[in-house]
Tab-separated table of C-alpha atoms in Angstrom:
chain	number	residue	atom	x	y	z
F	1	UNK	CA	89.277	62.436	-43.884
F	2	UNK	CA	87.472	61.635	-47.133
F	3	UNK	CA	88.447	65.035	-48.932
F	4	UNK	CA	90.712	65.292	-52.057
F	5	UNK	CA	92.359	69.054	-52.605
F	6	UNK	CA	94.229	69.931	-55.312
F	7	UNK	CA	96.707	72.869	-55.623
F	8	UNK	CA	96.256	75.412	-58.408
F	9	UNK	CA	98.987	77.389	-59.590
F	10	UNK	CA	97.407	80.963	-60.686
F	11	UNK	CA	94.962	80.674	-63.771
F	12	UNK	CA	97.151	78.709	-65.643
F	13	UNK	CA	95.777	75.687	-64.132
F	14	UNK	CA	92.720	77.060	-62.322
F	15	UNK	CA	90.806	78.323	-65.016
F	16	UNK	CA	90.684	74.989	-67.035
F	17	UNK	CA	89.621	73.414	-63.752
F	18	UNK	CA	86.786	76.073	-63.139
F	19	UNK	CA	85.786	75.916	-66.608
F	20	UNK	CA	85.389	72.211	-66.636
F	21	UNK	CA	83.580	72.472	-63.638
F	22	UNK	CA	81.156	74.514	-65.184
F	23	UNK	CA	80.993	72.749	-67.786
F	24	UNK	CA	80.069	69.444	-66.555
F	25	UNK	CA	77.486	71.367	-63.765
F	26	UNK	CA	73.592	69.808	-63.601
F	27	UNK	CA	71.557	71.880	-60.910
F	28	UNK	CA	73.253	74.856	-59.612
F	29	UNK	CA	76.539	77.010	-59.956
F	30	UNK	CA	77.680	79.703	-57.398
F	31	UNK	CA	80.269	81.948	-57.831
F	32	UNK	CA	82.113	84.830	-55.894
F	33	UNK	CA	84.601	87.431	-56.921
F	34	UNK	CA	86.063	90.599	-56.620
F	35	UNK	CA	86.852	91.227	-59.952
F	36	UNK	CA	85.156	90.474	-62.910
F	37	UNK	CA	87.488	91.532	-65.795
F	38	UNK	CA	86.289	92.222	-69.636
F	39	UNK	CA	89.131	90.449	-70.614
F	40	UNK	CA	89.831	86.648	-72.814
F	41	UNK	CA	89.660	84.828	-69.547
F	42	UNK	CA	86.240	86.971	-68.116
F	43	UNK	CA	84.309	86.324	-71.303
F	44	UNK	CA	85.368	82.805	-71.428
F	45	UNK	CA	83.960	82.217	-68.216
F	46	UNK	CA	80.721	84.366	-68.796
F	47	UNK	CA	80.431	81.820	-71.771
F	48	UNK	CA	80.244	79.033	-69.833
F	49	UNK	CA	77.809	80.417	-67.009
F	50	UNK	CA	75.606	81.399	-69.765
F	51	UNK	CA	75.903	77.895	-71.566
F	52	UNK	CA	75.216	76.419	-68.100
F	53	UNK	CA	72.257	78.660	-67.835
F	54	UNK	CA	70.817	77.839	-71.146
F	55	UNK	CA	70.635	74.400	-70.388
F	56	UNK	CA	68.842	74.816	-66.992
F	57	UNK	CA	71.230	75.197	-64.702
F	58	UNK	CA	70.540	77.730	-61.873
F	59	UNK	CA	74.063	80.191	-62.136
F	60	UNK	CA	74.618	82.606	-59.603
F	61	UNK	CA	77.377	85.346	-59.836
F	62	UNK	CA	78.022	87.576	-57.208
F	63	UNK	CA	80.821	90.541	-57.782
F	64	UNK	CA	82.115	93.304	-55.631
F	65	UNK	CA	80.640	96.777	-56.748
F	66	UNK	CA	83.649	98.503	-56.578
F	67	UNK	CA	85.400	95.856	-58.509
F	68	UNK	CA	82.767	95.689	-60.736
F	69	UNK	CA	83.019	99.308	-61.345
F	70	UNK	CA	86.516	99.141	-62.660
F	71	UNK	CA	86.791	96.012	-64.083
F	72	UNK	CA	83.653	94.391	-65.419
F	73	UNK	CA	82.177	96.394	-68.567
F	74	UNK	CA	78.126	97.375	-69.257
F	75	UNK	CA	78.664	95.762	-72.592
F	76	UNK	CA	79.808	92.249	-70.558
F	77	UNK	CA	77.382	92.559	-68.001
F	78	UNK	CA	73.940	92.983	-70.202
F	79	UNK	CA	75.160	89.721	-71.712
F	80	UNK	CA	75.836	87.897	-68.518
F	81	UNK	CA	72.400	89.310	-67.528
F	82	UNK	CA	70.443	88.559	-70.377
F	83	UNK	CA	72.380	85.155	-70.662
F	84	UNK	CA	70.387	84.151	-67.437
F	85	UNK	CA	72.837	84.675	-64.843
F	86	UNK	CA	71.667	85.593	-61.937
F	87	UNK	CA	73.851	88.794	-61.023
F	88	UNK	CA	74.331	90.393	-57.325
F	89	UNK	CA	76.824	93.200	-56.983
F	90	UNK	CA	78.155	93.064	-53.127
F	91	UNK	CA	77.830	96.486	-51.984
F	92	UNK	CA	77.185	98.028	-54.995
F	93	UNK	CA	77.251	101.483	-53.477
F	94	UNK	CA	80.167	103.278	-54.673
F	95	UNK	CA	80.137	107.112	-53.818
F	96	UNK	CA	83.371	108.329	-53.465
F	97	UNK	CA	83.154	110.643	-51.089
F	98	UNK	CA	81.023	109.243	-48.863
F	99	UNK	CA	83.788	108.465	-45.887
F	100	UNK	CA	81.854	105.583	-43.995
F	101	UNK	CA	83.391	102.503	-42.555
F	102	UNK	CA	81.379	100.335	-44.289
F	103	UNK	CA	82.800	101.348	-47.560
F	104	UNK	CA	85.831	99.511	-46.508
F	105	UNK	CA	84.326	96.191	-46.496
F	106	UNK	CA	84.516	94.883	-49.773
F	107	UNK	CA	83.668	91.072	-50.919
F	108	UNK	CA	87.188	89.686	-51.856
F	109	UNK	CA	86.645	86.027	-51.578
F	110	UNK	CA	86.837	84.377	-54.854
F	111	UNK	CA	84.812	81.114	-54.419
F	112	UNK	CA	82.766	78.539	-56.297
F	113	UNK	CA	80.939	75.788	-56.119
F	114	UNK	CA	79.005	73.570	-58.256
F	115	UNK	CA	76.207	71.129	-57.593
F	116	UNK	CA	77.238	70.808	-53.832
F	117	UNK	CA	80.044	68.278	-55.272
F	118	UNK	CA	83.305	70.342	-55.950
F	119	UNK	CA	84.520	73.852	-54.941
F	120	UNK	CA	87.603	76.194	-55.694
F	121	UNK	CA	88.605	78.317	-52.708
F	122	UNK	CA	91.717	80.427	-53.110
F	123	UNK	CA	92.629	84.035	-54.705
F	124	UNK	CA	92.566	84.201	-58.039
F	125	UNK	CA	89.744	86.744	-59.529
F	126	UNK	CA	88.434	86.012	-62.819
F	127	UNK	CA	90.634	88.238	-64.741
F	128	UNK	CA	94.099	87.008	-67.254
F	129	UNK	CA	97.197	86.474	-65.420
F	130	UNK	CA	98.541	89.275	-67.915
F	131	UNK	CA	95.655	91.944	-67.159
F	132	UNK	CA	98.058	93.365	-64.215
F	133	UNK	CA	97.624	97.638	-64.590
F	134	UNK	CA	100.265	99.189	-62.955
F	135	UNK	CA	102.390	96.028	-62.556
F	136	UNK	CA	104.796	93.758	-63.732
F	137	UNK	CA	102.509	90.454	-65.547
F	138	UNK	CA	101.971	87.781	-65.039
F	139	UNK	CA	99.751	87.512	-61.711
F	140	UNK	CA	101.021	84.826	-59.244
F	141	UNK	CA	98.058	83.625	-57.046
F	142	UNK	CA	96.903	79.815	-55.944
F	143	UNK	CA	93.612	78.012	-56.145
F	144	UNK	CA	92.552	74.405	-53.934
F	145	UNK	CA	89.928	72.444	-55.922
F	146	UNK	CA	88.147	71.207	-53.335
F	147	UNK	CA	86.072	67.488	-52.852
F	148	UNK	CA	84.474	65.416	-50.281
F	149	UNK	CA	83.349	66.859	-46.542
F	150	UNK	CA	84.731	70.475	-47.068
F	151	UNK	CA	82.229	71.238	-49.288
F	152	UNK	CA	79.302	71.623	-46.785
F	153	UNK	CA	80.532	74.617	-44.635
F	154	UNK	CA	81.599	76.147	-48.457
F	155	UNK	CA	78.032	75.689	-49.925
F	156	UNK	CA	76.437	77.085	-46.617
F	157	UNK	CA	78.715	80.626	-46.554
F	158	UNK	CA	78.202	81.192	-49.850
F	159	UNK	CA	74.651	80.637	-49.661
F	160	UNK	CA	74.716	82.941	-46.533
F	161	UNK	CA	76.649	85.740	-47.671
F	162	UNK	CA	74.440	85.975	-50.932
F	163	UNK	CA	71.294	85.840	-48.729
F	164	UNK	CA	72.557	89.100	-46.271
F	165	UNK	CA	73.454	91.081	-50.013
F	166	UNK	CA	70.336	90.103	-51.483
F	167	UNK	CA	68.609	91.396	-48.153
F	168	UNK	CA	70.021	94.000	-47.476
F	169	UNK	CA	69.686	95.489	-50.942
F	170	UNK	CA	66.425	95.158	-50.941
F	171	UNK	CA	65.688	96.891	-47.827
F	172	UNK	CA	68.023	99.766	-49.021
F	173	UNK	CA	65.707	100.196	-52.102
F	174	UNK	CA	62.660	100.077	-49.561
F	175	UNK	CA	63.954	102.878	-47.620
F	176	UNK	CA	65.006	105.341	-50.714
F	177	UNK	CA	61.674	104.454	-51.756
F	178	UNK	CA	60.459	105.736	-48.086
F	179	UNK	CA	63.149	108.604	-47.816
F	180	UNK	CA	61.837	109.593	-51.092
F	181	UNK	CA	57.780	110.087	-49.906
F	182	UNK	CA	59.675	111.987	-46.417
F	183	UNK	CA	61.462	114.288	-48.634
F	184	UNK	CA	58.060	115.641	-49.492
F	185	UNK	CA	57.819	116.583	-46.053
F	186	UNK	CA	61.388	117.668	-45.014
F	187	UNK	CA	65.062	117.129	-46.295
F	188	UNK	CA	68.054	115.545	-44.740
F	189	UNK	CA	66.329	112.620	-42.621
F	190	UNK	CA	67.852	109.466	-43.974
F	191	UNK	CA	69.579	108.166	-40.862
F	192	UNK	CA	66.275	109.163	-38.652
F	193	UNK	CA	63.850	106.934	-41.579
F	194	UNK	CA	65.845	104.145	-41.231
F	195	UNK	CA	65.694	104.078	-37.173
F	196	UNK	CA	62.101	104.372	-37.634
F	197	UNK	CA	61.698	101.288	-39.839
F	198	UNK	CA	64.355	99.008	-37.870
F	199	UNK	CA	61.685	100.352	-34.764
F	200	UNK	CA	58.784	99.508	-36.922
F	201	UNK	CA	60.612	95.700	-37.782
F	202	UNK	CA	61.552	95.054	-33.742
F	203	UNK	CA	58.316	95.838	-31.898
F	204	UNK	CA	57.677	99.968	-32.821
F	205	UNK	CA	60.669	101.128	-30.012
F	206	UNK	CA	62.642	103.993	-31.943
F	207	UNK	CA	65.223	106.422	-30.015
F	208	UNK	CA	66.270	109.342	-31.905
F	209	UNK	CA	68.634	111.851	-30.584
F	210	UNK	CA	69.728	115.096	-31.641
F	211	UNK	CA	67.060	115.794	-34.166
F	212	UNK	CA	64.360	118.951	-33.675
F	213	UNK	CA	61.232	118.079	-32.163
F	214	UNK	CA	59.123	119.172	-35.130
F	215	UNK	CA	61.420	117.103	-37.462
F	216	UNK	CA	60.976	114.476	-35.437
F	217	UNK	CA	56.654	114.343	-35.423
F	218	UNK	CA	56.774	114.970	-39.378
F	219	UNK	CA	59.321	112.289	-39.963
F	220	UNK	CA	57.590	109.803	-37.614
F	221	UNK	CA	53.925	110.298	-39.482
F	222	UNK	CA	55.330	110.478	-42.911
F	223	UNK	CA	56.985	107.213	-42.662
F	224	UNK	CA	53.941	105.613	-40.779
F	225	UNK	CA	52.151	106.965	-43.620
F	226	UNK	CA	54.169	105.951	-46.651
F	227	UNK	CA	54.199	101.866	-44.859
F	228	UNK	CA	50.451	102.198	-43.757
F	229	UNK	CA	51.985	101.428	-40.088
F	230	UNK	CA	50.667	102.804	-36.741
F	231	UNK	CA	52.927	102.955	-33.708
F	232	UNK	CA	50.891	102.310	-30.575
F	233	UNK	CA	52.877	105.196	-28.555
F	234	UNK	CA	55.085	108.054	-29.532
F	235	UNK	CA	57.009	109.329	-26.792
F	236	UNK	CA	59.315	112.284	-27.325
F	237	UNK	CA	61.802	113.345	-25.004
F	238	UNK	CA	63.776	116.525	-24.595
F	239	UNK	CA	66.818	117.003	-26.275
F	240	UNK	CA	69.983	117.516	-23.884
């Protein structure tokens, strides 16, 4: 009760929606995709975040690294960047040989919202129906505009999601930073500094298996070192 959707047939008629949206926004703008294309329809909508922007409007733009990495240009994203968007790649990671699950999770929603007072929810990426490599133009996808009681549990994900990136990132930096001062010490402890700290953050309990004794000791007082932390008890116990 009390909220109004409309249906939008692929960027046809979702794009003029979005861009009016962003057009007309006063406080904030937050937006989510997986691809970010260098294309007529991307740098019309960097455009308007950076217009938005330049007249005080708090933008946020979050992309997916590895759609980002294939579709979204330097060139594009300096200007979104020094247009005063505020830019978070999800996952930015992209190592292509680096076979871990979590390289599978990728941020495909394609969501936005603006001032709390209308949303778009669907899947359509910000990229022209006729950018389709590999495949037959023009892209077919839908869009629901979205106003009225809806828009609270959209705001609050979105919010949400952008805080765990924004963590999360920064505590990656903080432990390259840390692996860095342990690689002084010894090599090939990355999964071992990162137990320490999550021990360090929940109350200094650490168990680390399968790692050498000595490795161990050097690891534990380099990192305790390198974050001026003391662990009231080390406790080693033999490996199986």
């Amino acid at each position: 009760p009390g909220n109004r959707l409309v249906l939008l047939r692929s960027g046809t008629e979702y794009f003029p929606a979005l861009l009016e949206a962003i057009g007309s926004a006063q406080r904030e703008i937050w937006l989510e995709t997986y691809l970010f294309a260098d294309d007529a329809i991307g740098r019309r909508v960097a455009s308007a975040l950076i217009r938005a922007a330049a007249r005080g409007v708090k933008v946020r733009l979050m992309i997916d690294g590895w759609g980002a990495k294939h579709f979204l240009t330097r060139t594009l994203e300096r200007e979104i960047v020094k247009g005063g968007v505020t830019l978070l790649k999800s996952r930015p990671e992209v190592a292509p040989w680096q076979f871990r699950s979590h390289r599978l999770r990728r941020l495909h929603r394609k969501l936005c919202h603006v001032d709390g007072a209308v949303a778009f929810v669907g899947g359509i990426n910000v990229i022209d129906d006729m950018n389709t490599p590999r495949h037959t133009p023009p892209r077919v996808d839908f869009a629901v505009r979205v106003e009225g009681p809806l828009l609270a549990p959209i705001v609050h994900t979105m919010q949400r999601v952008w805080a765990i990136n924004e963590l999360v990132q920064r505590e990656s930096a903080f432990v390259d930073a840390i692996v860095h001062e342990v690689s002084k010490v010894i090599v090939g402890q990355k999964e071992m500094v990162e137990r320490i700290l999550i021990g360090l953050l929940t109350g200094g309990h650490v168990l680390v298996e399968g790692v050498p004794g000595l490795a161990k000791t050097l690891t534990v007082k380099s990192v305790c070192e390198a974050v001026q932390a003391q662990f009231s008890r080390v406790q080693f116990t033999p490996d199986l």
